[in-house]
Structure formats: C-alpha cells, structure tokens
Amino acid sequence: MFGFRKKNLELDELIAKVSNNLENNYKDEAQAAFKDFENSFKDLLENGKLNDKQVAYYKGKEEAFSSQLKNFTHKDQKVNW
C-alpha cells in the first residue's frame, strides 16, 4: 500500500515549469527547466527510484519535450524592425 507513488512530485514540478515556460514563450527558461528535468529523471533512474510505469510515463514526457524544444531557441530568429 505504501510502495511507489503513482507520480514523482519532483519530476511533476519540473514538467509544470517546462510547460509553463513553453506556453509563455520563455525560450531560455524552458530549455533550462528541461535540462533540470532530464538530470533529475536520469538520477532517479540510476538510483532505481522509479517503477516501470513511472519510467514509461516520464520517458514519454521527456521525448515530447525534446521534440518541442528541438528548435526552440533565440539563435534562429530573424528580427524585422
């Protein structure tokens, strides 16, 4: 009954931060929050802190964010004044 939680609060908070920054078009903050998410996810995986369902769920989130953030930078933008 008191085994693994369905979700991980730390990762959920980081997902919320990435999502919020994406919605508000905060490119640098979204990239930084995603890196924090990736690092935390990696650490939890290496330490066996996530069950199989959690791994699948957060892996899906990681892949979705990764594809969204692939070209989400300031570098490629042209400024038309």
Short mmCIF file of N, CA and C in Angstrom, two decimals:
data_model
loop_
_atom_site.label_atom_id
_atom_site.label_comp_id
_atom_site.label_asym_id
_atom_site.label_seq_id
_atom_site.Cartn_x
_atom_site.Cartn_y
_atom_site.Cartn_z
N MET A 1 0.80 -1.19 0.00
CA MET A 1 0.00 0.00 0.00
C MET A 1 0.85 1.26 0.00
N PHE A 2 1.98 1.24 0.68
CA PHE A 2 2.82 2.42 0.75
C PHE A 2 4.07 2.27 -0.11
N GLY A 3 3.95 1.57 -1.22
CA GLY A 3 5.07 1.38 -2.13
C GLY A 3 5.34 2.65 -2.93
N PHE A 4 5.56 2.49 -4.19
CA PHE A 4 5.84 3.62 -5.06
C PHE A 4 4.60 4.48 -5.25
N ARG A 5 4.83 5.76 -5.35
CA ARG A 5 3.76 6.68 -5.69
C ARG A 5 3.47 6.57 -7.18
N LYS A 6 2.29 6.94 -7.57
CA LYS A 6 1.96 6.89 -9.00
C LYS A 6 2.81 7.87 -9.79
N LYS A 7 3.08 9.01 -9.19
CA LYS A 7 3.89 10.02 -9.86
C LYS A 7 4.98 10.50 -8.91
N ASN A 8 5.96 11.16 -9.47
CA ASN A 8 7.06 11.71 -8.69
C ASN A 8 6.88 13.22 -8.62
N LEU A 9 6.74 13.75 -7.41
CA LEU A 9 6.46 15.18 -7.24
C LEU A 9 7.56 16.07 -7.81
N GLU A 10 8.80 15.68 -7.62
CA GLU A 10 9.91 16.49 -8.14
C GLU A 10 9.84 16.60 -9.66
N LEU A 11 9.64 15.46 -10.32
CA LEU A 11 9.56 15.48 -11.78
C LEU A 11 8.31 16.20 -12.26
N ASP A 12 7.20 16.04 -11.54
CA ASP A 12 5.97 16.73 -11.93
C ASP A 12 6.12 18.24 -11.83
N GLU A 13 6.83 18.72 -10.82
CA GLU A 13 7.07 20.15 -10.68
C GLU A 13 7.93 20.67 -11.83
N LEU A 14 8.93 19.89 -12.22
CA LEU A 14 9.79 20.29 -13.33
C LEU A 14 9.02 20.27 -14.64
N ILE A 15 8.14 19.30 -14.83
CA ILE A 15 7.30 19.25 -16.03
C ILE A 15 6.41 20.49 -16.08
N ALA A 16 5.83 20.86 -14.96
CA ALA A 16 4.98 22.05 -14.91
C ALA A 16 5.78 23.30 -15.27
N LYS A 17 7.01 23.36 -14.79
CA LYS A 17 7.87 24.52 -15.07
C LYS A 17 8.20 24.59 -16.57
N VAL A 18 8.53 23.45 -17.17
CA VAL A 18 8.82 23.42 -18.62
C VAL A 18 7.58 23.84 -19.39
N SER A 19 6.43 23.26 -19.05
CA SER A 19 5.19 23.57 -19.75
C SER A 19 4.83 25.04 -19.65
N ASN A 20 4.95 25.58 -18.46
CA ASN A 20 4.63 26.99 -18.25
C ASN A 20 5.54 27.89 -19.07
N ASN A 21 6.81 27.59 -19.10
CA ASN A 21 7.75 28.39 -19.88
C ASN A 21 7.51 28.26 -21.37
N LEU A 22 7.11 27.08 -21.83
CA LEU A 22 6.77 26.90 -23.24
C LEU A 22 5.55 27.72 -23.61
N GLU A 23 4.53 27.67 -22.76
CA GLU A 23 3.30 28.41 -23.03
C GLU A 23 3.53 29.91 -23.09
N ASN A 24 4.45 30.40 -22.27
CA ASN A 24 4.74 31.82 -22.23
C ASN A 24 5.87 32.24 -23.17
N ASN A 25 6.36 31.29 -23.96
CA ASN A 25 7.41 31.54 -24.95
C ASN A 25 8.71 32.02 -24.31
N TYR A 26 9.00 31.53 -23.10
CA TYR A 26 10.26 31.84 -22.43
C TYR A 26 11.29 30.78 -22.83
N LYS A 27 11.98 31.05 -23.90
CA LYS A 27 12.85 30.04 -24.53
C LYS A 27 13.99 29.58 -23.62
N ASP A 28 14.74 30.51 -23.07
CA ASP A 28 15.88 30.13 -22.24
C ASP A 28 15.44 29.40 -20.98
N GLU A 29 14.36 29.89 -20.36
CA GLU A 29 13.86 29.25 -19.14
C GLU A 29 13.31 27.86 -19.43
N ALA A 30 12.66 27.69 -20.57
CA ALA A 30 12.13 26.37 -20.95
C ALA A 30 13.27 25.39 -21.16
N GLN A 31 14.32 25.83 -21.84
CA GLN A 31 15.48 24.96 -22.07
C GLN A 31 16.14 24.58 -20.75
N ALA A 32 16.29 25.55 -19.84
CA ALA A 32 16.93 25.28 -18.55
C ALA A 32 16.09 24.34 -17.70
N ALA A 33 14.78 24.55 -17.69
CA ALA A 33 13.89 23.69 -16.92
C ALA A 33 13.90 22.27 -17.48
N PHE A 34 14.00 22.15 -18.80
CA PHE A 34 14.06 20.82 -19.41
C PHE A 34 15.35 20.10 -19.03
N LYS A 35 16.45 20.82 -19.00
CA LYS A 35 17.73 20.22 -18.58
C LYS A 35 17.63 19.74 -17.13
N ASP A 36 16.99 20.54 -16.27
CA ASP A 36 16.78 20.13 -14.88
C ASP A 36 15.95 18.86 -14.82
N PHE A 37 14.89 18.80 -15.63
CA PHE A 37 14.04 17.61 -15.69
C PHE A 37 14.85 16.40 -16.13
N GLU A 38 15.62 16.56 -17.21
CA GLU A 38 16.43 15.44 -17.72
C GLU A 38 17.42 14.94 -16.67
N ASN A 39 18.08 15.86 -15.98
CA ASN A 39 19.06 15.47 -14.96
C ASN A 39 18.39 14.74 -13.80
N SER A 40 17.27 15.26 -13.34
CA SER A 40 16.55 14.62 -12.23
C SER A 40 16.03 13.25 -12.64
N PHE A 41 15.49 13.16 -13.83
CA PHE A 41 14.97 11.89 -14.34
C PHE A 41 16.10 10.86 -14.43
N LYS A 42 17.24 11.27 -14.95
CA LYS A 42 18.40 10.39 -15.07
C LYS A 42 18.85 9.90 -13.69
N ASP A 43 18.94 10.81 -12.73
CA ASP A 43 19.36 10.45 -11.37
C ASP A 43 18.39 9.46 -10.73
N LEU A 44 17.10 9.71 -10.88
CA LEU A 44 16.11 8.81 -10.30
C LEU A 44 16.15 7.43 -10.96
N LEU A 45 16.38 7.41 -12.27
CA LEU A 45 16.51 6.13 -12.99
C LEU A 45 17.72 5.34 -12.48
N GLU A 46 18.85 6.02 -12.38
CA GLU A 46 20.09 5.36 -11.96
C GLU A 46 20.01 4.82 -10.54
N ASN A 47 19.23 5.49 -9.70
CA ASN A 47 19.10 5.07 -8.31
C ASN A 47 17.91 4.14 -8.07
N GLY A 48 17.21 3.75 -9.13
CA GLY A 48 16.10 2.82 -9.01
C GLY A 48 14.92 3.37 -8.22
N LYS A 49 14.70 4.66 -8.29
CA LYS A 49 13.63 5.30 -7.52
C LYS A 49 12.29 5.33 -8.25
N LEU A 50 12.26 4.86 -9.50
CA LEU A 50 11.02 4.88 -10.29
C LEU A 50 10.63 3.46 -10.68
N ASN A 51 9.33 3.19 -10.65
CA ASN A 51 8.87 1.88 -11.11
C ASN A 51 8.69 1.91 -12.64
N ASP A 52 8.34 0.77 -13.22
CA ASP A 52 8.26 0.67 -14.68
C ASP A 52 7.23 1.62 -15.28
N LYS A 53 6.09 1.77 -14.63
CA LYS A 53 5.06 2.67 -15.14
C LYS A 53 5.51 4.12 -15.09
N GLN A 54 6.20 4.48 -14.02
CA GLN A 54 6.72 5.84 -13.91
C GLN A 54 7.77 6.11 -14.98
N VAL A 55 8.64 5.14 -15.20
CA VAL A 55 9.68 5.29 -16.22
C VAL A 55 9.04 5.52 -17.57
N ALA A 56 8.04 4.73 -17.91
CA ALA A 56 7.37 4.87 -19.21
C ALA A 56 6.70 6.24 -19.33
N TYR A 57 6.03 6.67 -18.27
CA TYR A 57 5.33 7.96 -18.29
C TYR A 57 6.32 9.11 -18.48
N TYR A 58 7.36 9.14 -17.67
CA TYR A 58 8.31 10.26 -17.73
C TYR A 58 9.20 10.19 -18.97
N LYS A 59 9.44 9.01 -19.48
CA LYS A 59 10.19 8.88 -20.74
C LYS A 59 9.38 9.49 -21.88
N GLY A 60 8.07 9.26 -21.86
CA GLY A 60 7.19 9.86 -22.86
C GLY A 60 7.20 11.38 -22.78
N LYS A 61 7.18 11.91 -21.55
CA LYS A 61 7.25 13.36 -21.35
C LYS A 61 8.58 13.91 -21.86
N GLU A 62 9.66 13.18 -21.56
CA GLU A 62 10.99 13.62 -21.99
C GLU A 62 11.07 13.68 -23.51
N GLU A 63 10.55 12.67 -24.19
CA GLU A 63 10.58 12.64 -25.65
C GLU A 63 9.73 13.74 -26.25
N ALA A 64 8.55 13.99 -25.66
CA ALA A 64 7.66 15.03 -26.17
C ALA A 64 8.31 16.41 -26.02
N PHE A 65 8.87 16.69 -24.86
CA PHE A 65 9.53 17.98 -24.64
C PHE A 65 10.75 18.12 -25.53
N SER A 66 11.49 17.04 -25.70
CA SER A 66 12.68 17.09 -26.52
C SER A 66 12.34 17.49 -27.95
N SER A 67 11.28 16.93 -28.49
CA SER A 67 10.90 17.29 -29.87
C SER A 67 10.35 18.71 -29.94
N GLN A 68 9.63 19.15 -28.90
CA GLN A 68 9.12 20.52 -28.87
C GLN A 68 10.24 21.54 -28.77
N LEU A 69 11.26 21.22 -28.00
CA LEU A 69 12.34 22.17 -27.74
C LEU A 69 13.48 22.09 -28.75
N LYS A 70 13.38 21.20 -29.69
CA LYS A 70 14.47 20.98 -30.65
C LYS A 70 14.92 22.28 -31.32
N ASN A 71 13.98 23.07 -31.80
CA ASN A 71 14.33 24.32 -32.48
C ASN A 71 13.80 25.53 -31.71
N PHE A 72 13.65 25.39 -30.42
CA PHE A 72 13.07 26.45 -29.58
C PHE A 72 14.19 27.27 -28.97
N THR A 73 14.83 28.10 -29.81
CA THR A 73 15.94 28.93 -29.35
C THR A 73 15.83 30.33 -29.95
N HIS A 74 16.62 31.23 -29.44
CA HIS A 74 16.67 32.59 -29.98
C HIS A 74 17.59 32.67 -31.20
N LYS A 75 18.45 31.72 -31.36
CA LYS A 75 19.50 31.79 -32.38
C LYS A 75 18.96 31.86 -33.81
N ASP A 76 17.86 31.15 -34.07
CA ASP A 76 17.35 31.05 -35.42
C ASP A 76 16.35 32.14 -35.79
N GLN A 77 16.05 33.03 -34.87
CA GLN A 77 15.06 34.05 -35.13
C GLN A 77 15.64 35.23 -35.88
N LYS A 78 14.87 35.73 -36.80
CA LYS A 78 15.24 36.96 -37.51
C LYS A 78 14.38 38.07 -36.93
N VAL A 79 15.01 39.18 -36.73
CA VAL A 79 14.29 40.33 -36.18
C VAL A 79 14.00 41.28 -37.33
N ASN A 80 12.73 41.58 -37.56
CA ASN A 80 12.33 42.52 -38.61
C ASN A 80 11.83 43.78 -37.94
N TRP A 81 12.64 44.80 -37.94
CA TRP A 81 12.26 46.06 -37.28
C TRP A 81 11.59 46.91 -38.26
#
